[in-house]
Short mmCIF file of C-alpha atoms in Angstrom, two decimals:
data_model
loop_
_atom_site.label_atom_id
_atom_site.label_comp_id
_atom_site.label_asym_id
_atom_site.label_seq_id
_atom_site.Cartn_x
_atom_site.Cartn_y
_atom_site.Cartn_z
CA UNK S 1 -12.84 -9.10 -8.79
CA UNK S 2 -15.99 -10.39 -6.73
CA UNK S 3 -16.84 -9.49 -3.78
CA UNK S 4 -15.85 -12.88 -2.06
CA UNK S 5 -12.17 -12.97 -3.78
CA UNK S 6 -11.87 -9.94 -1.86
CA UNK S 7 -12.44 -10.66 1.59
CA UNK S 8 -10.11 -14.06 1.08
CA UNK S 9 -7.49 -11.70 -0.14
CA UNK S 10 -7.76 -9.50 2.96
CA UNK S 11 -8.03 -12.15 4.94
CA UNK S 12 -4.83 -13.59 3.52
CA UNK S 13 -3.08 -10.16 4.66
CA UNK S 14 -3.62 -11.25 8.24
CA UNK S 15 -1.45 -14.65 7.89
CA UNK S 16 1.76 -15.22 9.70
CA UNK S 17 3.96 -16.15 6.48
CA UNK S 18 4.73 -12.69 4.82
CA UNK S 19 4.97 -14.74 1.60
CA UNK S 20 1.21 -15.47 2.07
CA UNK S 21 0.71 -11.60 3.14
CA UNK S 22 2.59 -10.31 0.29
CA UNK S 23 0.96 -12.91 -2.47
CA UNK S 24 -2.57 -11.49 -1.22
CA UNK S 25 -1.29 -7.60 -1.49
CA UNK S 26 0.15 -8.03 -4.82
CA UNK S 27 -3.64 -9.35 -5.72
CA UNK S 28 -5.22 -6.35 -4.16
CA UNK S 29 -3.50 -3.97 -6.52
CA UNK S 30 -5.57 -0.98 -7.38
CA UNK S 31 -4.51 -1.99 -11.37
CA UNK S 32 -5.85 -5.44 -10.72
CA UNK S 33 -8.99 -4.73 -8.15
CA UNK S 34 -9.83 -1.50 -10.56
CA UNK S 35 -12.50 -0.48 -7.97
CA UNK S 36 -12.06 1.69 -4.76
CA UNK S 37 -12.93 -0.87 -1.65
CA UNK S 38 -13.27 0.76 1.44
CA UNK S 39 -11.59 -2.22 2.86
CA UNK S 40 -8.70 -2.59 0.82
CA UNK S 41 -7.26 0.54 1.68
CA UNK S 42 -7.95 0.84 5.29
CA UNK S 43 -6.22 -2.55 5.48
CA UNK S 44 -3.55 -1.19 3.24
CA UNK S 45 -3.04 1.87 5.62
CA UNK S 46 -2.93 -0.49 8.75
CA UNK S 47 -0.17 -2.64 7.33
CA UNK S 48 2.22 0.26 6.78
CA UNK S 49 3.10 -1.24 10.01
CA UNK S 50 4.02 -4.88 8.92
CA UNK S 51 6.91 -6.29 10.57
CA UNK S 52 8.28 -7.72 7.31
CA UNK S 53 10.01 -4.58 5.13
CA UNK S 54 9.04 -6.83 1.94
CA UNK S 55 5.27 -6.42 2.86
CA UNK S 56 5.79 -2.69 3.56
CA UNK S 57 7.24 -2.45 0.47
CA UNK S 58 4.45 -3.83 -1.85
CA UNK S 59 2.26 -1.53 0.54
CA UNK S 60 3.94 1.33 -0.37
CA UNK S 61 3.35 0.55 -4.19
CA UNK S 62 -0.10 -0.04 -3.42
CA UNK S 63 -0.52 2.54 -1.66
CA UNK S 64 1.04 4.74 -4.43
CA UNK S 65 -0.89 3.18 -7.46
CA UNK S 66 -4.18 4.54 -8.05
CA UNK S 67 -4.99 5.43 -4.60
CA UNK S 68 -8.62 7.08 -4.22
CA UNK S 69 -8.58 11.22 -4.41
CA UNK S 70 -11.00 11.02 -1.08
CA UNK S 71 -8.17 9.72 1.14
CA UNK S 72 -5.00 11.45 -0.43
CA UNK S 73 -4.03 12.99 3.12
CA UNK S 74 -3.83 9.39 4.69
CA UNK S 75 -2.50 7.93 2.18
CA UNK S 76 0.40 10.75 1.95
CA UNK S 77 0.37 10.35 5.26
CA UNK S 78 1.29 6.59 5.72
CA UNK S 79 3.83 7.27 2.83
CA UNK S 80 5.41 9.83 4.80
CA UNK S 81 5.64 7.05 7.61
CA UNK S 82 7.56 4.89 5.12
CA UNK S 83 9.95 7.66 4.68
CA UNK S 84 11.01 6.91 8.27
CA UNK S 85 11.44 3.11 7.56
CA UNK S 86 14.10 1.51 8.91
CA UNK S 87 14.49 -0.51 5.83
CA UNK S 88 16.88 1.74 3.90
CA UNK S 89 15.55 0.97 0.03
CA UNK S 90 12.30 1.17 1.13
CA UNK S 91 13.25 4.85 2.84
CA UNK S 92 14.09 5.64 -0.57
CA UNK S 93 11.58 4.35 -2.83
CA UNK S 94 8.85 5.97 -0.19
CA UNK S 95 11.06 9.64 -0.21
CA UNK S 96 11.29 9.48 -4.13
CA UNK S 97 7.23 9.36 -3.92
CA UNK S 98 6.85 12.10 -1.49
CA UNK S 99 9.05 14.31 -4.29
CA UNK S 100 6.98 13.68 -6.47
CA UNK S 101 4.01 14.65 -4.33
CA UNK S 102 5.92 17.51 -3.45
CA UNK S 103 6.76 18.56 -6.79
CA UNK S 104 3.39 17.70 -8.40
CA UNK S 105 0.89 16.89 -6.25
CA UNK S 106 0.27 13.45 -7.47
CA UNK S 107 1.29 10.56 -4.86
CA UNK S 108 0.03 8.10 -6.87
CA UNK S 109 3.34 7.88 -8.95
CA UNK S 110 4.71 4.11 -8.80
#
């Protein structure tokens, strides 16, 4: 993915439709971006706070597919946020992860 697809994409994550939000974070996909952007995931980690639970959620996969080694603790971190969620599937889904982390040490398990 070039560098310029990139910052449209984050930019994207910043619009007021969450379809919009969520089309751009289902492009920035570690499996589809297959680098580690600096950018990406500190935008990923700041919208573990979206209001929309349907952005969270494709955060939370994100978050938990192919995340870099160098920022496991935030990035268990933030998923351990999600565990808190008030949206009740997404609760689950982001609790299933952390027992996996738990039980193997790998969060990157969606």
């Amino acid at each position: 993915m070039k560098p310029i697809e990139i910052e449209e994409l984050l930019k994207a994550t910043r619009h007021d439709k969450p379809k919009i939000r969520k089309s751009a974070l289902l492009d920035l996909c570690p499996c589809r971006v297959k680098a580690n952007n600096v950018k990406i995931w500190d935008r990923l980690l700041a919208m573990r706070n979206d209001e929309d639970a349907s952005v969270r959620s494709i955060v939370l996969h994100n978050l938990c597919d192919g995340s870099p080694k160098e920022r496991k603790e935030e990035i268990v971190n933030a998923v351990e946020e999600l565990a808190q969620d008030q949206d009740r599937k997404l609760r689950r889904r982001a609790r299933n992860a952390l027992a996996v982390y738990r039980k193997t040490g790998v969060i990157n398990s969606e």
